[in-house]
């Protein structure tokens, strides 16, 4: 699929009032932002609009509030942005006061609105609400890549009322993800792990048109091991039927573990062992890919020219089961070619092990990243196409 974006650099934005949808949905604990990557990734767009002397109104959601919930206020993000941009960032407490704030702003000033999901009209993509949001601005720029799979007022609705353009982050994401879909270099390997087969089935089906193989680990692999008729004990397993269908239809592209790291249910250290997949006991749980599998995956990844990584190879929250994931990421680091990662828990794992430099690109999207790879139409992206 070709994505012909309406780019903001192609518009005359001088002295416009720009409503910018960003994805500042970051984890905040005790008013401290745990990871600022999503915010930092939008700075180029903000700087660009500053250079065009725009009045900039940033809009984002944070979490899933039901009505107003000050634990999910964007105030800490405002404070962080003020520091980062080295100037005061206006805070718009509610939608009724947007115009009043805009009137006080000089050209080049930046404002951020309170969590847009404090209004339930937002997720309903209400026409009235979209109109109200749009009325404060003359242009809409969408830079919230991580939210483009949602048809909400601030991602889709406002585009009905304002000339709309993709921001620099959206441009970058689309460009990098397109490399995975159009004319990729081969061998092309997808390292797929994580929790559920059912979450990833569409992705496997769509990517299989282009890719050479999927190396499958994580809890996902358990479903395939079960589908092949082996005992999986107390392991996390889902959709064995789906796994069986995939094995039948594209078995030669699916590279599955030959061994796994297992332990008993209470995860006692002394019960951890490396087991062949035909030797998992009924009281055991598969928690990571095994040693032989890790070596096999590593070799297949290393000789690739395009690699996607989504979903940890094991239960990475426990250090006893992080080796497979780390080894796979290390192997990806030595690939001479395109090396892209995406997915919420995937990102957490990359950050936890400080392995960002193993990748040529790390998407800021979870669901949006997966849906693009699935070949689904993202409503927030559709409104940015020429
Ligand atoms: P992403 O958000 O990157 O798309 P997923 O949500 O599919 O990834 O999966 C991530 C979760 O899968 C992680 O929290 C990880 O602990 C879990 N997981 C991976 N392998 C196993 C396993 N063998 N047993 C239990 N949980 C696992
Ligand atoms: Mg997840």
Tab-separated table of C-alpha atoms and ligand atoms in Angstrom:
chain	number	residue	atom	x	y	z
A	1	UNK	CA	0.000	0.000	0.000
A	2	UNK	CA	1.272	3.467	-0.862
A	3	UNK	CA	0.691	6.177	1.709
A	4	UNK	CA	0.660	9.546	0.008
A	5	UNK	CA	0.588	11.847	3.011
A	6	UNK	CA	-0.468	15.465	3.175
A	7	UNK	CA	2.736	16.793	4.691
A	8	UNK	CA	2.800	19.921	6.821
A	9	UNK	CA	5.972	21.114	5.073
A	10	UNK	CA	3.889	21.442	1.905
A	11	UNK	CA	1.415	23.825	3.540
A	12	UNK	CA	1.750	27.542	4.175
A	13	UNK	CA	1.568	27.526	7.959
A	14	UNK	CA	2.977	30.950	8.662
A	15	UNK	CA	1.196	32.514	11.682
A	16	UNK	CA	-1.542	29.894	11.763
A	17	UNK	CA	-3.210	28.619	14.910
A	18	UNK	CA	-2.555	24.910	14.767
A	19	UNK	CA	-4.353	22.179	16.653
A	20	UNK	CA	-1.805	19.388	17.024
A	21	UNK	CA	-2.934	15.927	18.101
A	22	UNK	CA	-0.013	14.280	19.852
A	23	UNK	CA	0.254	10.988	21.702
A	24	UNK	CA	1.454	11.876	25.185
A	25	UNK	CA	-0.061	8.726	26.660
A	26	UNK	CA	2.906	8.022	28.934
A	27	UNK	CA	3.173	6.189	32.237
A	28	UNK	CA	3.175	8.673	35.142
A	29	UNK	CA	3.905	7.668	38.718
A	30	UNK	CA	3.826	10.206	41.578
A	31	UNK	CA	3.654	13.004	39.001
A	32	UNK	CA	6.889	11.719	37.456
A	33	UNK	CA	6.944	10.670	33.811
A	34	UNK	CA	8.462	7.196	33.647
A	35	UNK	CA	9.455	7.373	29.994
A	36	UNK	CA	9.494	10.491	27.860
A	37	UNK	CA	10.129	8.919	24.445
A	38	UNK	CA	6.636	9.567	23.124
A	39	UNK	CA	6.831	13.226	24.142
A	40	UNK	CA	10.373	13.695	22.858
A	41	UNK	CA	9.392	12.191	19.499
A	42	UNK	CA	7.006	15.092	18.822
A	43	UNK	CA	9.506	17.856	19.579
A	44	UNK	CA	10.580	18.154	15.903
A	45	UNK	CA	6.970	18.900	14.904
A	46	UNK	CA	6.568	21.444	17.701
A	47	UNK	CA	9.870	23.102	16.781
A	48	UNK	CA	8.884	23.211	13.130
A	49	UNK	CA	5.596	24.957	13.939
A	50	UNK	CA	7.409	27.353	16.270
A	51	UNK	CA	9.729	28.245	13.406
A	52	UNK	CA	6.647	29.092	11.331
A	53	UNK	CA	5.412	31.410	14.112
A	54	UNK	CA	2.328	29.332	14.749
A	55	UNK	CA	0.236	29.340	17.864
A	56	UNK	CA	0.406	25.697	18.868
A	57	UNK	CA	-2.377	23.908	20.752
A	58	UNK	CA	-1.361	20.403	21.762
A	59	UNK	CA	-4.093	17.847	22.418
A	60	UNK	CA	-3.568	14.352	23.827
A	61	UNK	CA	-5.206	11.648	25.854
A	62	UNK	CA	-3.684	9.965	28.888
A	63	UNK	CA	-4.904	6.564	30.019
A	64	UNK	CA	-8.546	5.629	30.064
A	65	UNK	CA	-10.319	8.018	32.432
A	66	UNK	CA	-14.054	7.817	33.012
A	67	UNK	CA	-14.831	11.492	33.256
A	68	UNK	CA	-12.456	13.867	35.015
A	69	UNK	CA	-9.726	12.026	36.944
A	70	UNK	CA	-6.897	14.227	38.195
A	71	UNK	CA	-4.621	11.186	38.492
A	72	UNK	CA	-4.646	11.268	34.701
A	73	UNK	CA	-4.071	14.997	34.326
A	74	UNK	CA	-1.590	16.161	31.678
A	75	UNK	CA	-0.136	18.773	34.078
A	76	UNK	CA	3.095	16.752	34.615
A	77	UNK	CA	3.506	16.598	30.843
A	78	UNK	CA	3.035	20.370	30.625
A	79	UNK	CA	5.764	20.841	33.244
A	80	UNK	CA	8.097	18.514	31.374
A	81	UNK	CA	7.430	20.265	28.067
A	82	UNK	CA	8.070	23.693	29.577
A	83	UNK	CA	11.455	22.457	30.678
A	84	UNK	CA	12.199	20.745	27.387
A	85	UNK	CA	11.146	23.716	25.213
A	86	UNK	CA	12.676	26.130	27.672
A	87	UNK	CA	9.633	28.375	27.841
A	88	UNK	CA	6.253	28.599	29.451
A	89	UNK	CA	3.671	26.200	28.038
A	90	UNK	CA	0.089	27.369	28.567
A	91	UNK	CA	-2.266	24.884	30.199
A	92	UNK	CA	-5.832	24.780	28.924
A	93	UNK	CA	-7.974	23.355	31.708
A	94	UNK	CA	-11.078	22.693	29.649
A	95	UNK	CA	-12.415	22.955	26.151
A	96	UNK	CA	-14.477	26.059	26.977
A	97	UNK	CA	-11.319	28.034	27.681
A	98	UNK	CA	-9.385	27.204	24.505
A	99	UNK	CA	-10.312	30.423	22.710
A	100	UNK	CA	-9.607	32.554	25.728
A	101	UNK	CA	-6.102	31.025	25.989
A	102	UNK	CA	-5.461	31.329	22.254
A	103	UNK	CA	-6.298	35.043	22.451
A	104	UNK	CA	-3.611	35.498	25.100
A	105	UNK	CA	-0.967	33.592	23.106
A	106	UNK	CA	1.669	35.213	20.960
A	107	UNK	CA	2.830	33.711	17.694
A	108	UNK	CA	5.262	30.895	18.441
A	109	UNK	CA	3.684	30.130	21.823
A	110	UNK	CA	2.713	26.631	22.866
A	111	UNK	CA	-0.321	25.468	24.861
A	112	UNK	CA	-1.422	22.025	25.941
A	113	UNK	CA	-4.971	21.053	26.670
A	114	UNK	CA	-6.003	18.863	29.607
A	115	UNK	CA	-6.579	15.139	28.922
A	116	UNK	CA	-9.027	15.068	26.026
A	117	UNK	CA	-10.568	11.831	27.282
A	118	UNK	CA	-11.978	13.653	30.307
A	119	UNK	CA	-14.767	14.247	27.761
A	120	UNK	CA	-16.575	11.099	26.725
A	121	UNK	CA	-17.526	12.824	23.453
A	122	UNK	CA	-13.903	12.328	22.381
A	123	UNK	CA	-14.015	8.551	21.952
A	124	UNK	CA	-17.498	8.792	20.445
A	125	UNK	CA	-16.107	11.049	17.739
A	126	UNK	CA	-18.997	13.423	18.427
A	127	UNK	CA	-19.635	15.913	15.653
A	128	UNK	CA	-20.456	18.754	18.010
A	129	UNK	CA	-17.362	18.142	20.101
A	130	UNK	CA	-15.110	17.855	17.027
A	131	UNK	CA	-16.489	21.160	15.726
A	132	UNK	CA	-15.861	22.832	19.065
A	133	UNK	CA	-12.255	21.596	19.138
A	134	UNK	CA	-11.690	22.664	15.556
A	135	UNK	CA	-13.154	26.139	16.103
A	136	UNK	CA	-10.080	27.242	18.028
A	137	UNK	CA	-7.672	26.643	15.161
A	138	UNK	CA	-7.107	27.236	11.455
A	139	UNK	CA	-5.110	24.058	10.742
A	140	UNK	CA	-4.982	20.506	12.105
A	141	UNK	CA	-1.717	18.593	12.360
A	142	UNK	CA	-1.850	14.969	13.421
A	143	UNK	CA	1.316	13.651	15.015
A	144	UNK	CA	-0.230	11.036	17.309
A	145	UNK	CA	0.968	7.943	15.499
A	146	UNK	CA	0.165	5.684	18.462
A	147	UNK	CA	-3.487	6.726	18.315
A	148	UNK	CA	-4.125	6.649	14.566
A	149	UNK	CA	-6.013	3.349	14.811
A	150	UNK	CA	-8.733	5.130	16.817
A	151	UNK	CA	-11.519	7.110	15.146
A	152	UNK	CA	-11.953	9.780	17.801
A	153	UNK	CA	-12.828	13.487	17.692
A	154	UNK	CA	-9.237	14.656	18.041
A	155	UNK	CA	-7.787	12.103	15.594
A	156	UNK	CA	-10.478	11.989	12.907
A	157	UNK	CA	-13.443	14.271	13.717
A	158	UNK	CA	-11.580	17.589	13.599
A	159	UNK	CA	-10.172	16.785	10.149
A	160	UNK	CA	-13.664	17.373	8.744
A	161	UNK	CA	-13.463	21.035	9.664
A	162	UNK	CA	-9.802	21.969	9.183
A	163	UNK	CA	-7.134	21.523	6.519
A	164	UNK	CA	-5.257	18.514	7.912
A	165	UNK	CA	-1.644	17.431	7.670
A	166	UNK	CA	0.638	14.717	8.991
A	167	UNK	CA	3.267	15.790	11.522
A	168	UNK	CA	6.909	14.785	11.275
A	169	UNK	CA	6.561	11.781	13.605
A	170	UNK	CA	3.664	10.352	11.630
A	171	UNK	CA	5.666	10.902	8.449
A	172	UNK	CA	8.660	9.077	9.917
A	173	UNK	CA	6.605	6.162	11.271
A	174	UNK	CA	4.790	5.667	7.983
A	175	UNK	CA	8.063	5.818	6.062
A	176	UNK	CA	9.793	3.270	8.335
A	177	UNK	CA	6.836	0.879	8.485
A	178	UNK	CA	6.348	1.098	4.722
A	179	UNK	CA	9.855	-0.327	4.315
A	180	UNK	CA	8.513	-3.487	5.969
A	181	UNK	CA	5.587	-3.748	3.588
A	182	UNK	CA	6.893	-2.608	0.187
A	183	UNK	CA	9.864	-4.242	-1.541
A	184	UNK	CA	11.671	-5.413	1.595
A	185	UNK	CA	15.134	-6.965	1.306
A	186	UNK	CA	15.411	-10.708	1.880
A	187	UNK	CA	15.906	-12.859	3.846
A	188	UNK	CA	13.075	-11.316	5.836
A	189	UNK	CA	12.445	-12.618	9.364
A	190	UNK	CA	9.717	-11.709	11.833
A	191	UNK	CA	10.611	-12.459	15.458
A	192	UNK	CA	7.250	-12.853	17.087
A	193	UNK	CA	6.528	-13.537	20.730
A	194	UNK	CA	4.249	-12.202	23.400
A	195	UNK	CA	1.060	-13.418	24.859
A	196	UNK	CA	-1.533	-14.546	22.359
A	197	UNK	CA	-1.841	-16.105	18.910
A	198	UNK	CA	-5.246	-14.462	18.524
A	199	UNK	CA	-3.654	-10.985	18.897
A	200	UNK	CA	-1.202	-11.632	16.101
A	201	UNK	CA	-3.066	-13.814	13.617
A	202	UNK	CA	-3.896	-11.026	11.147
A	203	UNK	CA	-0.356	-9.770	11.300
A	204	UNK	CA	1.006	-13.231	10.494
A	205	UNK	CA	-1.413	-13.620	7.615
A	206	UNK	CA	-0.675	-10.237	6.060
A	207	UNK	CA	3.095	-10.312	6.548
A	208	UNK	CA	3.398	-13.861	5.248
A	209	UNK	CA	2.858	-12.471	1.722
A	210	UNK	CA	6.270	-10.817	1.916
A	211	UNK	CA	8.291	-12.496	4.633
A	212	UNK	CA	10.403	-15.638	4.508
A	213	UNK	CA	9.817	-16.866	8.037
A	214	UNK	CA	8.475	-16.210	11.492
A	215	UNK	CA	10.571	-17.287	14.443
A	216	UNK	CA	8.000	-17.755	17.162
A	217	UNK	CA	8.589	-17.648	20.902
A	218	UNK	CA	6.806	-16.394	23.990
A	219	UNK	CA	3.529	-17.734	25.240
A	220	UNK	CA	2.414	-17.696	21.590
A	221	UNK	CA	4.719	-20.608	20.859
A	222	UNK	CA	2.974	-22.705	23.526
A	223	UNK	CA	-0.211	-22.694	21.481
A	224	UNK	CA	1.688	-24.088	18.494
A	225	UNK	CA	3.460	-26.672	20.653
A	226	UNK	CA	0.050	-27.809	21.889
A	227	UNK	CA	-1.340	-27.744	18.342
A	228	UNK	CA	1.464	-30.106	17.319
A	229	UNK	CA	0.137	-32.513	19.933
A	230	UNK	CA	2.657	-32.020	22.742
A	231	UNK	CA	1.948	-31.586	26.440
A	232	UNK	CA	2.251	-27.943	27.567
A	233	UNK	CA	1.516	-28.466	31.272
A	234	UNK	CA	0.461	-25.290	33.040
A	235	UNK	CA	1.791	-22.975	30.310
A	236	UNK	CA	-0.210	-20.037	29.040
A	237	UNK	CA	-1.970	-21.282	25.912
A	238	UNK	CA	-4.668	-19.732	23.719
A	239	UNK	CA	-6.421	-20.454	20.425
A	240	UNK	CA	-4.936	-23.889	19.741
A	241	UNK	CA	-7.386	-24.198	16.833
A	242	UNK	CA	-6.015	-21.051	15.187
A	243	UNK	CA	-2.471	-22.239	15.728
A	244	UNK	CA	-3.349	-25.547	14.056
A	245	UNK	CA	-4.842	-23.738	11.056
A	246	UNK	CA	-1.691	-21.636	10.671
A	247	UNK	CA	0.510	-24.735	10.896
A	248	UNK	CA	-1.530	-26.406	8.175
A	249	UNK	CA	-1.654	-23.386	5.852
A	250	UNK	CA	1.880	-22.006	6.201
A	251	UNK	CA	3.786	-24.478	8.323
A	252	UNK	CA	7.016	-24.106	6.346
A	253	UNK	CA	7.299	-20.416	7.238
A	254	UNK	CA	6.707	-20.919	10.955
A	255	UNK	CA	9.891	-21.736	12.864
A	256	UNK	CA	8.919	-22.993	16.304
A	257	UNK	CA	10.923	-23.759	19.426
A	258	UNK	CA	12.527	-27.174	19.738
A	259	UNK	CA	13.132	-26.590	23.424
A	260	UNK	CA	11.847	-24.263	26.160
A	261	UNK	CA	12.797	-23.089	29.630
A	262	UNK	CA	10.268	-24.531	32.071
A	263	UNK	CA	9.658	-24.306	35.801
A	264	UNK	CA	6.973	-25.310	38.233
A	265	UNK	CA	4.009	-23.068	38.895
A	266	UNK	CA	5.542	-21.262	41.860
A	267	UNK	CA	8.604	-20.409	39.719
A	268	UNK	CA	11.036	-21.861	42.284
A	269	UNK	CA	14.563	-21.402	40.957
A	270	UNK	CA	15.576	-25.015	41.523
A	271	UNK	CA	12.729	-26.226	39.292
A	272	UNK	CA	13.923	-24.242	36.267
A	273	UNK	CA	15.244	-26.467	33.485
A	274	UNK	CA	15.730	-26.638	29.740
A	275	UNK	CA	13.224	-29.109	28.258
A	276	UNK	CA	12.686	-30.450	24.752
A	277	UNK	CA	9.182	-29.622	23.580
A	278	UNK	CA	8.148	-33.290	23.843
A	279	UNK	CA	9.295	-33.388	27.469
A	280	UNK	CA	7.181	-30.710	29.204
A	281	UNK	CA	5.610	-32.195	32.352
A	282	UNK	CA	2.005	-31.592	33.359
A	283	UNK	CA	3.011	-29.512	36.379
A	284	UNK	CA	5.462	-27.343	34.394
A	285	UNK	CA	5.120	-23.943	32.716
A	286	UNK	CA	7.062	-22.872	29.616
A	287	UNK	CA	8.520	-19.436	30.340
A	288	UNK	CA	11.160	-18.763	27.689
A	289	UNK	CA	12.649	-20.250	24.545
A	290	UNK	CA	15.286	-22.920	25.240
A	291	UNK	CA	19.025	-22.857	24.508
A	292	UNK	CA	18.948	-24.771	21.248
A	293	UNK	CA	16.016	-22.677	20.014
A	294	UNK	CA	17.789	-19.465	20.963
A	295	UNK	CA	20.845	-20.485	18.938
A	296	UNK	CA	18.653	-21.442	15.968
A	297	UNK	CA	16.688	-18.151	16.060
A	298	UNK	CA	19.913	-16.196	16.412
A	299	UNK	CA	21.389	-17.762	13.272
A	300	UNK	CA	18.242	-17.169	11.229
A	301	UNK	CA	18.056	-13.542	12.351
A	302	UNK	CA	21.726	-12.817	11.727
A	303	UNK	CA	21.585	-13.832	8.071
A	304	UNK	CA	18.481	-11.652	7.464
A	305	UNK	CA	18.344	-8.295	5.706
A	306	UNK	CA	14.968	-7.252	7.149
A	307	UNK	CA	13.784	-8.063	10.688
A	308	UNK	CA	10.681	-7.147	12.651
A	309	UNK	CA	10.588	-7.732	16.385
A	310	UNK	CA	7.269	-7.827	18.211
A	311	UNK	CA	6.495	-9.610	21.456
A	312	UNK	CA	9.000	-10.805	24.080
A	313	UNK	CA	10.288	-14.379	23.650
A	314	UNK	CA	9.563	-15.135	27.312
A	315	UNK	CA	8.165	-13.910	30.583
A	316	UNK	CA	10.635	-10.997	30.718
A	317	UNK	CA	9.167	-9.522	33.864
A	318	UNK	CA	11.177	-12.209	35.714
A	319	UNK	CA	14.959	-12.143	35.188
A	320	UNK	CA	15.151	-15.925	35.039
A	321	UNK	CA	13.242	-15.826	31.780
A	322	UNK	CA	14.752	-12.868	29.948
A	323	UNK	CA	17.625	-14.630	28.157
A	324	UNK	CA	15.758	-15.603	24.989
A	325	UNK	CA	14.469	-12.073	24.442
A	326	UNK	CA	17.878	-10.524	25.080
A	327	UNK	CA	19.633	-12.981	22.751
A	328	UNK	CA	17.133	-12.308	19.967
A	329	UNK	CA	17.570	-8.545	20.336
A	330	UNK	CA	21.353	-8.948	20.325
A	331	UNK	CA	21.173	-10.953	17.119
A	332	UNK	CA	18.963	-8.281	15.566
A	333	UNK	CA	21.640	-5.747	16.481
A	334	UNK	CA	24.125	-7.479	14.187
A	335	UNK	CA	21.804	-7.527	11.168
A	336	UNK	CA	22.975	-5.514	8.224
A	337	UNK	CA	19.645	-4.037	7.160
A	338	UNK	CA	16.248	-2.876	8.350
A	339	UNK	CA	15.622	-3.745	12.028
A	340	UNK	CA	12.312	-2.492	13.353
A	341	UNK	CA	10.587	-3.097	16.698
A	342	UNK	CA	7.123	-2.160	17.891
A	343	UNK	CA	4.519	-3.092	20.497
A	344	UNK	CA	3.819	-1.839	24.009
A	345	UNK	CA	5.442	-4.645	26.003
A	346	UNK	CA	8.166	-5.012	23.389
A	347	UNK	CA	9.180	-1.401	23.979
A	348	UNK	CA	9.177	-1.894	27.738
A	349	UNK	CA	11.521	-4.859	27.312
A	350	UNK	CA	13.857	-2.918	25.000
A	351	UNK	CA	14.008	-0.065	27.490
A	352	UNK	CA	14.433	-2.347	30.491
A	353	UNK	CA	17.501	-3.954	28.920
A	354	UNK	CA	18.731	-0.702	27.329
A	355	UNK	CA	18.861	-2.311	23.903
A	356	UNK	CA	17.512	0.587	21.849
A	357	UNK	CA	20.659	0.672	19.726
A	358	UNK	CA	19.982	-2.825	18.320
A	359	UNK	CA	17.251	-1.360	16.107
A	360	UNK	CA	17.231	0.905	13.086
A	361	UNK	CA	13.781	2.089	14.130
A	362	UNK	CA	11.566	1.658	17.178
A	363	UNK	CA	7.932	2.554	16.588
A	364	UNK	CA	6.085	4.678	19.147
A	365	UNK	CA	2.943	2.736	18.283
A	366	UNK	CA	1.584	-0.419	19.869
A	367	UNK	CA	-1.822	-1.104	18.375
A	368	UNK	CA	-1.251	1.317	15.485
A	369	UNK	CA	2.047	-0.379	14.581
A	370	UNK	CA	0.436	-3.827	14.602
A	371	UNK	CA	-2.599	-2.677	12.617
A	372	UNK	CA	-0.438	-1.137	9.914
A	373	UNK	CA	1.469	-4.389	9.581
A	374	UNK	CA	-1.845	-6.219	9.438
A	375	UNK	CA	-2.713	-4.128	6.401
A	376	UNK	CA	-5.702	-2.595	8.195
A	377	UNK	CA	-6.899	0.880	7.314
A	378	UNK	CA	-6.101	3.256	10.184
A	379	UNK	CA	-8.879	5.867	10.399
A	380	UNK	CA	-6.547	8.561	11.728
A	381	UNK	CA	-4.148	7.929	8.864
A	382	UNK	CA	-6.816	7.854	6.178
A	383	UNK	CA	-7.721	11.497	6.856
A	384	UNK	CA	-4.091	12.518	6.254
A	385	UNK	CA	-3.833	10.998	2.782
A	386	UNK	CA	-3.930	13.044	-0.407
B	1	LIG	P1	3.370	-6.373	22.696
B	1	LIG	O1	2.621	-5.488	23.679
B	1	LIG	O2	4.785	-5.909	22.527
B	1	LIG	O3	2.644	-6.531	21.391
B	1	LIG	P2	2.300	-8.769	23.910
B	1	LIG	O4	1.286	-7.943	24.611
B	1	LIG	O5	1.829	-9.668	22.831
B	1	LIG	O6	3.503	-7.841	23.359
B	1	LIG	O7	3.016	-9.744	24.955
B	1	LIG	C1	3.789	-9.330	26.028
B	1	LIG	C2	3.661	-10.222	27.231
B	1	LIG	O8	3.813	-11.595	26.932
B	1	LIG	C3	4.752	-9.894	28.212
B	1	LIG	O9	4.191	-9.259	29.318
B	1	LIG	C4	5.371	-11.239	28.558
B	1	LIG	O10	5.581	-11.431	29.927
B	1	LIG	C5	4.342	-12.217	28.075
B	1	LIG	N1	4.964	-13.515	27.795
B	1	LIG	C6	5.872	-13.809	26.861
B	1	LIG	N2	6.222	-15.109	26.921
B	1	LIG	C7	5.526	-15.652	27.949
B	1	LIG	C8	5.448	-16.969	28.510
B	1	LIG	N3	6.153	-17.968	28.029
B	1	LIG	N4	4.594	-17.151	29.546
B	1	LIG	C9	3.858	-16.117	30.025
B	1	LIG	N5	3.889	-14.868	29.541
B	1	LIG	C10	4.709	-14.631	28.507
B	2	LIG	MG1	0.983	-5.879	25.025
